[in-house]
Coordinates of C-alpha atoms and ligand atoms in Angstrom, one line a residue:
X1 CA -3.0 5.6 -32.5
X2 CA -5.7 5.4 -29.8
X3 CA -4.9 4.3 -26.2
X4 CA -7.2 3.4 -23.3
X5 CA -5.6 4.6 -20.0
X6 CA -7.1 3.8 -16.6
X7 CA -6.3 3.3 -13.0
X8 CA -8.1 1.1 -10.5
X9 CA -6.2 0.4 -7.2
X10 CA -7.0 -1.1 -3.9
X11 CA -5.0 -3.4 -1.5
X12 CA -7.6 -5.4 0.2
X13 CA -7.1 -6.7 3.7
X14 CA -9.8 -9.4 4.1
X15 CA -9.5 -9.2 7.9
X16 CA -10.2 -5.5 7.9
X17 CA -13.5 -4.2 9.2
X18 CA -13.0 -0.9 7.4
X19 CA -15.7 -0.8 4.6
X20 CA -14.6 -0.2 1.0
X21 CA -17.4 1.6 -0.8
X22 CA -17.3 4.2 -3.5
X23 CA -17.1 6.9 -0.8
X24 CA -13.8 5.5 0.3
X25 CA -12.4 5.7 -3.3
X26 CA -13.7 9.3 -3.4
X27 CA -11.8 10.0 -0.2
X28 CA -8.5 9.3 -1.9
X29 CA -9.1 9.4 -5.7
X30 CA -12.1 8.8 -8.0
X31 CA -11.7 10.9 -11.1
X32 CA -13.6 10.3 -14.3
X33 CA -13.2 11.1 -18.0
X34 CA -11.3 14.1 -19.3
X35 CA -10.6 15.3 -15.7
X36 CA -8.1 12.5 -15.2
X37 CA -5.0 13.8 -17.0
X38 CA -5.0 17.2 -15.2
X39 CA -5.2 15.5 -11.8
X40 CA -2.4 12.9 -12.4
X41 CA 0.0 14.4 -14.9
X42 CA 3.3 15.1 -13.2
X43 CA 2.7 12.9 -10.2
X44 CA 4.8 9.8 -9.2
X45 CA 2.1 7.4 -10.5
X46 CA 2.3 4.8 -13.3
X47 CA -0.7 6.7 -14.8
X48 CA 1.4 9.8 -15.1
X49 CA 4.0 7.8 -17.1
X50 CA 1.3 6.5 -19.4
X51 CA 0.1 10.0 -20.0
X52 CA 3.6 11.2 -20.9
X53 CA 4.2 8.2 -23.2
X54 CA 0.9 8.8 -25.0
X55 CA 1.7 12.4 -25.5
X56 CA 5.2 11.7 -26.8
X57 CA 3.7 9.1 -29.2
X58 CA 1.1 11.6 -30.4
X59 CA -1.6 9.1 -29.4
X60 CA -5.2 10.0 -28.8
X61 CA -6.3 8.8 -25.3
X62 CA -9.5 7.9 -23.5
X63 CA -9.3 8.0 -19.7
X64 CA -12.6 6.6 -18.4
X65 CA -11.5 6.4 -14.7
X66 CA -8.7 6.8 -12.2
X67 CA -9.6 5.4 -8.9
X68 CA -7.7 4.4 -5.7
X69 CA -8.8 3.8 -2.2
X70 CA -6.6 3.4 0.9
X71 CA -6.3 -0.3 1.9
X72 CA -9.3 -1.7 3.8
X73 CA -11.8 -4.6 3.7
X74 CA -13.2 -6.2 0.6
X75 CA -14.5 -3.8 -2.1
X76 CA -18.3 -3.7 -2.1
X77 CA -19.8 -5.4 -5.0
X78 CA -21.5 -2.3 -6.3
X79 CA -18.3 -0.3 -6.1
X80 CA -16.4 -3.0 -8.0
X81 CA -19.0 -3.1 -10.7
X82 CA -19.0 0.7 -11.0
X83 CA -15.2 0.9 -11.4
X84 CA -14.8 -2.1 -13.7
X85 CA -17.9 -1.0 -15.6
X86 CA -16.3 2.3 -16.5
X87 CA -13.3 0.6 -18.0
X88 CA -15.3 -2.1 -19.8
X89 CA -17.8 0.4 -21.2
X90 CA -15.0 2.5 -22.7
X91 CA -13.4 -0.6 -24.2
X92 CA -16.7 -1.7 -25.7
X93 CA -16.8 1.5 -27.6
X94 CA -14.0 0.1 -29.7
X95 CA -11.3 1.8 -31.8
X96 CA -8.4 1.2 -29.4
X97 CA -4.9 0.1 -30.4
X98 CA -3.7 -0.7 -26.9
X99 CA -4.6 -0.4 -23.2
X100 CA -2.4 0.9 -20.3
X101 CA -3.7 0.0 -16.9
X102 CA -2.4 1.2 -13.5
X103 CA -3.6 -1.6 -11.1
X104 CA -2.7 -2.7 -7.6
X105 CA -2.9 -6.5 -8.0
X106 CA -4.3 -7.3 -4.5
X107 CA -7.9 -6.2 -4.9
X108 CA -10.5 -8.5 -3.5
X109 CA -14.1 -7.7 -4.1
X110 CA -17.2 -9.2 -2.4
X111 CA -17.6 -12.6 -4.1
X112 CA -14.5 -12.1 -6.3
X113 CA -11.1 -12.9 -4.7
X114 CA -9.2 -11.9 -7.8
X115 CA -10.4 -8.4 -8.6
X116 CA -7.8 -7.6 -11.3
X117 CA -7.9 -11.1 -12.9
X118 CA -11.7 -10.8 -13.3
X119 CA -11.4 -7.3 -14.9
X120 CA -8.7 -8.4 -17.3
X121 CA -10.6 -11.6 -18.3
X122 CA -13.7 -9.5 -19.1
X123 CA -11.6 -7.1 -21.1
X124 CA -10.1 -9.9 -23.1
X125 CA -13.6 -11.3 -23.7
X126 CA -14.5 -7.9 -25.3
X127 CA -11.3 -7.4 -27.2
X128 CA -9.4 -10.7 -27.5
X129 CA -6.4 -9.5 -29.4
X130 CA -5.9 -6.0 -27.9
X131 CA -2.5 -5.5 -26.3
X132 CA -2.8 -4.7 -22.6
X133 CA 0.0 -3.4 -20.4
X134 CA -0.5 -3.5 -16.6
X135 CA 1.5 -2.2 -13.7
X136 CA 1.1 -3.7 -10.2
X137 CA 2.2 -2.9 -6.7
X138 CA 5.1 -4.9 -5.1
X139 CA 2.4 -6.3 -2.8
X140 CA 0.3 -7.7 -5.7
X141 CA -1.0 -11.2 -5.2
X142 CA -0.6 -12.1 -8.9
X143 CA -2.9 -14.8 -10.3
X144 CA -2.6 -17.0 -13.4
X145 CA -5.8 -15.3 -14.7
X146 CA -4.2 -11.9 -14.5
X147 CA -1.1 -12.9 -16.5
X148 CA -3.2 -15.0 -19.0
X149 CA -5.3 -11.9 -19.8
X150 CA -2.7 -9.2 -20.5
X151 CA 0.3 -8.7 -22.7
X152 CA 2.8 -7.1 -20.3
X153 CA 2.7 -7.0 -16.5
X154 CA 5.4 -5.0 -14.6
X155 CA 5.6 -4.4 -10.8
X156 CA 7.4 -1.9 -8.5
X157 CA 10.9 -2.8 -7.3
X158 CA 10.9 -0.6 -4.3
X159 CA 9.2 -0.5 -0.9
X160 CA 8.5 2.3 0.1
X161 CA 7.1 2.5 -3.5
X162 CA 9.2 5.4 -4.9
X163 CA 9.4 3.9 -8.5
X164 CA 5.8 3.9 -9.4
X165 CA 6.3 6.2 -12.4
X166 CA 9.3 4.1 -13.5
X167 CA 7.2 1.0 -13.5
X168 CA 4.6 2.7 -15.6
X169 CA 7.2 4.0 -18.1
X170 CA 8.7 0.5 -18.4
X171 CA 5.4 -1.3 -19.0
X172 CA 4.1 1.4 -21.4
X173 CA 7.3 1.4 -23.4
X174 CA 7.2 -2.3 -23.9
X175 CA 3.7 -2.1 -25.1
X176 CA 4.4 0.8 -27.5
X177 CA 7.3 -1.1 -28.9
X178 CA 5.1 -4.1 -29.4
X179 CA 2.5 -2.0 -31.2
X180 CA 5.3 -0.7 -33.5
X181 CA 6.4 -4.2 -34.3
X182 CA 9.8 -3.6 -32.5
X183 CA 9.3 -6.2 -29.8
X184 CA 7.4 -9.4 -29.3
X185 CA 6.7 -9.7 -25.6
X186 CA 6.3 -13.2 -24.1
X187 CA 5.4 -13.4 -20.4
X188 CA 5.9 -16.1 -17.8
X189 CA 4.6 -16.2 -14.2
X190 CA 5.0 -18.5 -11.2
X191 CA 4.4 -18.6 -7.4
X192 CA 6.4 -20.0 -4.6
X193 CA 4.6 -21.3 -1.5
X194 CA 5.7 -18.4 0.7
X195 CA 3.4 -16.0 2.6
X196 CA 5.9 -13.3 3.4
X197 CA 5.4 -10.6 6.1
X198 CA 5.0 -7.1 4.7
X199 CA 7.1 -5.8 7.6
X200 CA 10.0 -7.9 6.2
X201 CA 9.8 -6.6 2.6
X202 CA 11.5 -3.3 2.9
X203 CA 13.9 -3.0 0.0
X204 CA 16.5 -1.3 2.1
X205 CA 16.7 -4.5 4.1
X206 CA 17.6 -8.1 3.4
X207 CA 16.5 -10.3 1.9
X208 CA 14.3 -8.1 -0.2
X209 CA 17.2 -5.7 -1.2
X210 CA 19.1 -8.5 -2.9
X211 CA 16.0 -10.1 -4.4
X212 CA 15.1 -6.9 -6.1
X213 CA 18.6 -6.4 -7.3
X214 CA 18.3 -9.9 -8.9
X215 CA 15.3 -8.5 -10.9
X216 CA 17.5 -5.7 -12.3
X217 CA 20.2 -8.2 -13.1
X218 CA 17.6 -10.3 -15.1
X219 CA 16.8 -7.2 -17.0
X220 CA 20.5 -6.4 -17.7
X221 CA 20.8 -10.0 -18.9
X222 CA 18.1 -9.5 -21.5
X223 CA 14.6 -9.6 -19.9
X224 CA 12.3 -6.7 -21.0
X225 CA 10.9 -6.7 -17.4
X226 CA 11.4 -8.9 -14.4
X227 CA 9.4 -8.5 -11.2
X228 CA 9.5 -10.3 -7.9
X229 CA 6.2 -9.7 -6.0
X230 CA 6.3 -9.9 -2.2
X231 CA 2.5 -10.3 -2.2
X232 CA 0.1 -9.1 0.4
X233 CA -0.3 -11.6 3.2
X234 CA -3.4 -10.1 4.9
X235 CA -5.6 -11.5 2.2
X236 CA -7.2 -14.9 2.8
X237 CA -7.4 -15.9 -0.8
X238 CA -5.8 -18.7 -2.8
X239 CA -3.3 -16.5 -4.7
X240 CA -1.9 -14.6 -1.6
X241 CA 1.9 -14.8 -1.4
X242 CA 5.2 -14.4 -3.4
X243 CA 5.2 -14.6 -7.2
X244 CA 7.4 -13.6 -10.1
X245 CA 6.6 -12.3 -13.6
X246 CA 9.2 -12.0 -16.3
X247 CA 8.6 -10.5 -19.8
X248 CA 11.1 -11.3 -22.6
X249 CA 11.4 -10.3 -26.2
X250 CA 10.3 -13.5 -28.0
X251 CA 12.5 -15.7 -25.9
X252 CA 10.3 -17.8 -23.6
X253 CA 13.2 -19.9 -22.3
X254 CA 15.0 -16.8 -21.1
X255 CA 11.8 -15.6 -19.3
X256 CA 11.2 -19.0 -17.7
X257 CA 14.8 -19.3 -16.5
X258 CA 14.8 -15.8 -15.0
X259 CA 11.4 -16.4 -13.3
X260 CA 12.7 -19.7 -11.7
X261 CA 15.9 -18.1 -10.5
X262 CA 13.9 -15.3 -8.7
X263 CA 11.4 -17.8 -7.2
X264 CA 14.1 -20.1 -6.0
X265 CA 16.0 -17.2 -4.4
X266 CA 12.9 -16.0 -2.6
X267 CA 12.3 -19.5 -1.3
X268 CA 15.9 -19.9 -0.1
X269 CA 15.5 -16.6 1.8
X270 CA 12.1 -17.6 3.4
X271 CA 13.2 -17.4 7.0
X272 CA 14.0 -13.7 6.4
X273 CA 10.3 -13.1 5.7
X274 CA 9.1 -14.3 9.1
X275 CA 8.6 -11.5 11.6
X276 CA 9.8 -12.1 15.2
X277 CA 8.6 -9.5 17.7
X278 CA 9.0 -8.7 21.4
X279 CA 6.5 -7.8 24.1
X280 CA 5.2 -4.3 23.7
X281 CA 6.2 -3.1 27.2
X282 CA 9.8 -4.2 26.6
X283 CA 10.0 -2.4 23.2
X284 CA 8.7 0.9 24.7
X285 CA 11.1 0.5 27.7
X286 CA 14.0 0.0 25.2
X287 CA 12.9 3.2 23.4
X288 CA 12.8 5.1 26.6
X289 CA 16.5 4.3 27.2
X290 CA 17.5 6.0 23.9
X291 CA 19.0 9.4 24.3
X292 CA 19.1 10.6 20.8
X293 CA 16.0 11.3 18.7
X294 CA 13.9 11.2 16.7
X295 CA 13.3 7.6 17.4
X296 CA 10.5 6.0 15.4
X297 CA 8.0 3.9 17.4
X298 CA 6.4 1.8 14.7
X299 CA 2.7 0.8 15.5
X300 CA 2.8 -1.7 12.6
X301 CA -0.2 -3.8 13.7
X302 CA -2.5 -0.8 13.1
X303 CA -1.0 0.3 9.8
X304 CA -3.8 2.0 7.9
X305 CA -1.8 1.5 4.7
X306 CA -2.5 -2.2 5.0
X307 CA -6.2 -1.9 6.1
X308 CA -5.7 -1.0 9.8
X309 CA -8.5 0.8 11.6
X310 CA -6.0 3.5 12.7
X311 CA -7.7 3.8 16.0
X312 CA -6.1 1.0 18.1
X313 CA -4.8 2.7 21.2
X314 CA -2.5 0.0 22.8
X315 CA 0.8 1.4 21.7
X316 CA -0.2 5.0 22.6
X317 CA -1.4 3.8 26.0
X318 CA 1.9 2.0 26.7
X319 CA 4.0 5.0 25.7
X320 CA 1.9 7.3 27.9
X321 CA 2.1 4.8 30.8
X322 CA 5.9 4.7 30.6
X323 CA 6.0 8.5 30.4
X324 CA 8.1 9.1 27.2
X325 CA 8.5 12.8 26.5
X326 CA 8.2 14.9 23.3
X327 CA 6.3 12.3 21.3
X328 CA 4.4 13.1 18.1
X329 CA 1.7 10.6 17.0
X330 CA 0.6 10.3 13.4
X331 CA -2.2 9.6 13.4
X332 CA -5.4 8.5 15.2
X333 CA -8.5 8.2 13.1
X334 CA -11.4 9.6 15.1
X335 CA -13.8 12.0 13.4
X336 CA -15.9 12.3 16.6
X337 CA -12.8 13.4 18.6
X338 CA -11.9 16.0 16.0
X339 CA -15.4 17.4 16.1
X340 CA -15.2 17.7 19.9
X341 CA -11.8 19.4 19.6
X342 CA -13.1 21.8 17.0
X343 CA -16.0 22.7 19.2
X344 CA -13.8 23.3 22.2
X345 CA -11.4 25.4 20.1
X346 CA -7.6 25.9 20.0
X347 CA -6.1 26.3 23.5
X348 CA -9.1 24.6 25.2
X349 CA -8.6 21.8 27.7
X350 CA -10.7 18.8 26.9
X351 CA -11.3 15.2 28.2
X352 CA -12.5 12.6 25.7
X353 CA -12.5 9.0 24.7
X354 CA -9.9 8.9 22.0
X355 CA -9.8 6.2 19.2
X356 CA -11.2 2.7 19.7
X357 CA -14.3 3.4 17.6
X358 CA -14.0 0.3 15.4
X359 CA -14.6 -3.4 16.3
X360 CA -12.3 -6.0 14.7
X361 CA -14.4 -9.2 14.6
X362 CA -11.8 -11.1 12.4
X363 CA -9.3 -11.0 15.3
X364 CA -11.9 -11.2 18.0
X365 CA -11.4 -7.6 19.4
X366 CA -13.7 -4.8 20.3
X367 CA -12.7 -1.2 19.7
X368 CA -11.3 0.1 23.0
X369 CA -11.0 3.9 23.4
X370 CA -8.5 5.5 25.7
X371 CA -9.8 8.2 28.1
X372 CA -7.4 11.2 27.8
X373 CA -7.3 14.8 29.1
X374 CA -5.4 17.3 27.0
X375 CA -5.2 20.6 25.3
X376 CA -6.2 21.4 21.7
X377 CA -3.1 22.7 20.0
X378 CA -4.0 23.0 16.3
X379 CA -6.9 22.5 14.0
X380 CA -6.9 22.3 10.2
X381 CA -8.9 21.2 7.2
X382 CA -6.4 18.4 6.7
X383 CA -5.4 19.4 3.1
X384 CA -1.7 19.5 2.1
X385 CA 0.5 18.6 -0.8
X386 CA 3.1 15.8 -0.7
X387 CA 6.6 17.1 -1.1
X388 CA 8.5 13.9 -0.2
X389 CA 9.5 11.1 -2.6
X390 CA 6.3 8.9 -2.4
X391 CA 3.2 10.1 -4.2
X392 CA 5.1 13.4 -4.9
X393 CA 2.8 16.3 -5.8
X394 CA -0.4 14.6 -4.8
X395 CA -2.9 16.5 -2.6
X396 CA -3.8 14.7 0.7
X397 CA -7.1 15.2 2.4
X398 CA -7.4 13.8 5.9
X399 CA -10.6 15.7 6.6
X400 CA -11.0 17.9 9.6
X401 CA -7.8 17.3 11.7
X402 CA -6.2 18.6 14.8
X403 CA -3.5 18.1 17.4
X404 CA -4.3 17.1 21.0
X405 CA -1.6 17.5 23.5
X406 CA -1.7 14.8 26.2
X407 CA 1.1 15.0 28.7
X408 CA 4.4 14.7 26.8
X409 CA 2.6 13.6 23.6
X410 CA 1.1 15.5 20.7
X411 CA -1.5 13.3 19.0
X412 CA -2.6 14.1 15.4
X413 CA -6.3 13.2 15.1
X414 CA -7.8 12.9 11.6
X415 CA -11.2 12.3 10.0
X416 CA -10.1 10.3 7.0
X417 CA -7.7 7.3 7.2
X418 CA -4.2 8.1 6.1
X419 CA -0.8 6.4 6.5
X420 CA 2.0 8.7 7.6
X421 CA 4.5 8.4 4.8
X422 CA 5.2 12.1 4.4
X423 CA 6.3 14.8 6.8
X424 CA 3.4 16.9 5.6
X425 CA 1.0 15.0 7.9
X426 CA 3.0 16.7 10.8
X427 CA 4.2 20.0 9.3
X428 CA 0.7 20.9 8.0
X429 CA -0.4 20.8 11.7
X430 CA 2.5 22.8 13.1
X431 CA 4.7 19.9 14.3
X432 CA 8.3 19.8 13.2
X433 CA 9.3 16.1 13.3
X434 CA 13.0 16.9 13.4
X435 CA 12.5 18.4 16.9
X436 CA 10.6 15.5 18.3
X437 CA 12.2 12.9 20.5
X438 CA 9.8 10.1 19.4
X439 CA 7.6 9.7 16.3
X440 CA 4.9 7.2 16.9
X441 CA 3.7 6.2 13.4
X442 CA 0.8 4.0 12.4
X443 CA 2.7 2.6 9.4
X444 CA 4.9 -0.3 8.5
X445 CA 7.5 0.4 5.8
X446 CA 6.2 3.4 3.9
X447 CA 7.0 5.8 6.7
X448 CA 10.6 5.4 5.5
X449 CA 9.8 7.5 2.4
X450 CA 9.4 10.7 4.5
X451 CA 10.7 9.9 7.9
X452 CA 13.7 7.5 7.6
X453 CA 16.2 10.3 6.8
X454 CA 15.4 11.9 10.2
X455 CA 15.3 8.7 12.3
X456 CA 18.1 7.8 14.6
X457 CA 16.5 4.4 15.3
X458 CA 13.3 2.5 14.7
X459 CA 11.6 0.3 17.3
X460 CA 8.8 -2.0 16.1
X461 CA 6.0 -1.9 18.7
X462 CA 3.7 -5.0 18.6
X463 CA 0.3 -3.5 19.4
X464 CA -3.1 -4.7 18.5
X465 CA -4.8 -4.5 15.1
X466 CA -5.9 -6.2 11.9
X467 CA -2.4 -5.6 10.3
X468 CA -0.7 -7.8 12.8
X469 CA 2.6 -9.4 11.7
X470 CA 1.7 -12.5 13.8
X471 CA 0.0 -15.1 11.6
X472 CA -1.1 -17.0 14.7
X473 CA -3.7 -14.3 15.3
X474 CA -5.3 -14.7 11.9
X475 CA -7.7 -17.5 10.8
X476 CA -6.6 -18.4 7.3
X477 CA -9.2 -20.6 5.5
X478 CA -8.7 -20.0 1.8
X479 CA -5.0 -19.4 1.2
X480 CA -3.4 -22.2 -0.9
X481 CA -1.7 -24.9 1.2
X482 CA 1.0 -25.8 1.9
X483 CA 2.4 -22.3 2.3
X484 CA 5.3 -21.3 4.5
X485 CA 5.3 -20.5 7.4
X486 CA 1.6 -21.3 8.1
X487 CA 1.4 -24.6 10.0
X488 CA 5.2 -24.9 10.1
X489 CA 4.9 -26.6 13.5
X490 CA 2.2 -28.9 12.3
Ligands
ZN1 ZN1 2.3 -1.8 -1.7

């Protein structure tokens, strides 16, 4: 048996000014050919599960590419052609019995709103009958074209995504059973007109907790795989929003019934997917009253893990203004500031314009730096290994990094965008988050993987940025209509 195994992942925020070229993929992961297994084996990735299954089955494998970039703006056309070209070229070589793909499901390329659907359609054009298994992120904006052009599609059931390996194992096993003639997968898909807020999709919360439990219930009742996708709402494309995919063993009616139950339940719970915030100054004042730490201050409108520029300073400025003490910030993206800190050296006092280097035309804002005076506490090369439950075992590289102490705040400054979902971002720079009163995190839900066990409370702070949870700040032109809650007052 010969299997083609590949990974191509990007969650595209069409409102984000952060460019997505091949260099951005290289910053996180762009591995080619025979180097792929060594990098991903043993990690908590669908790809790692595929490699394990192939080995157990004694299959020969081809691994043309494994690529992932942190969320940002539309993927540049040449980068998209490069990544898909690697997979299509390998497929064109022929001789495969099946394909195992680790995709995101919310990739938008320049001129192609359905990055995964286009890839899969082109694969099917080359090899019309070849079985293809796909894993997608819980935030996938799944299209009909994606489902029409693969055999099995399975998504994550957790957010933070701590079941990435499990999803790969599930998809891969179904495909291998199909290849062995032990299963006959049939797949159904559907959408409900709901643009859910990412901030309301945590699976430790309601309604997402119960909705994901319903997918497990569908599997106990006979489905081979049932997924309810929350979708990714910061994508102005027709297929943005909630969808469901159910795979059954030959029984289409069972799959359709389970799909409809999931979609109806999501629609019934729609009010729970609308974020309702409070003024920033009020949120920070509320945090200041809390006596027991660490308290998470969640700067969710500048969540780099959803395409944020990671250099919006509004929440940091408000926290400094209100004088909160013993605050650790993870992290501000500002390569220029890190360079200035490195030049000054550890222990030096320095005044600089921190953050605010990126304009955000989609929301009508210019980058606004914050003038700060502080002391350089730590400098590092920004490399560390994830020990927590999400992306376990993966090496992170935030580029030249450092800690700047400004009043009662220690600000981690980095040179490559990175969402703080693991304590390593702090411990690698000499900050013990357990001993901080406040942890100001540019994250949304993924911080929970590494930081929730420490947190006494979480305060959502509505700052500025292109990952805002307020639809009114975004100009949607292409998303399908009607869709709740857009235009609910119209
Ligand atoms: Zn996700």
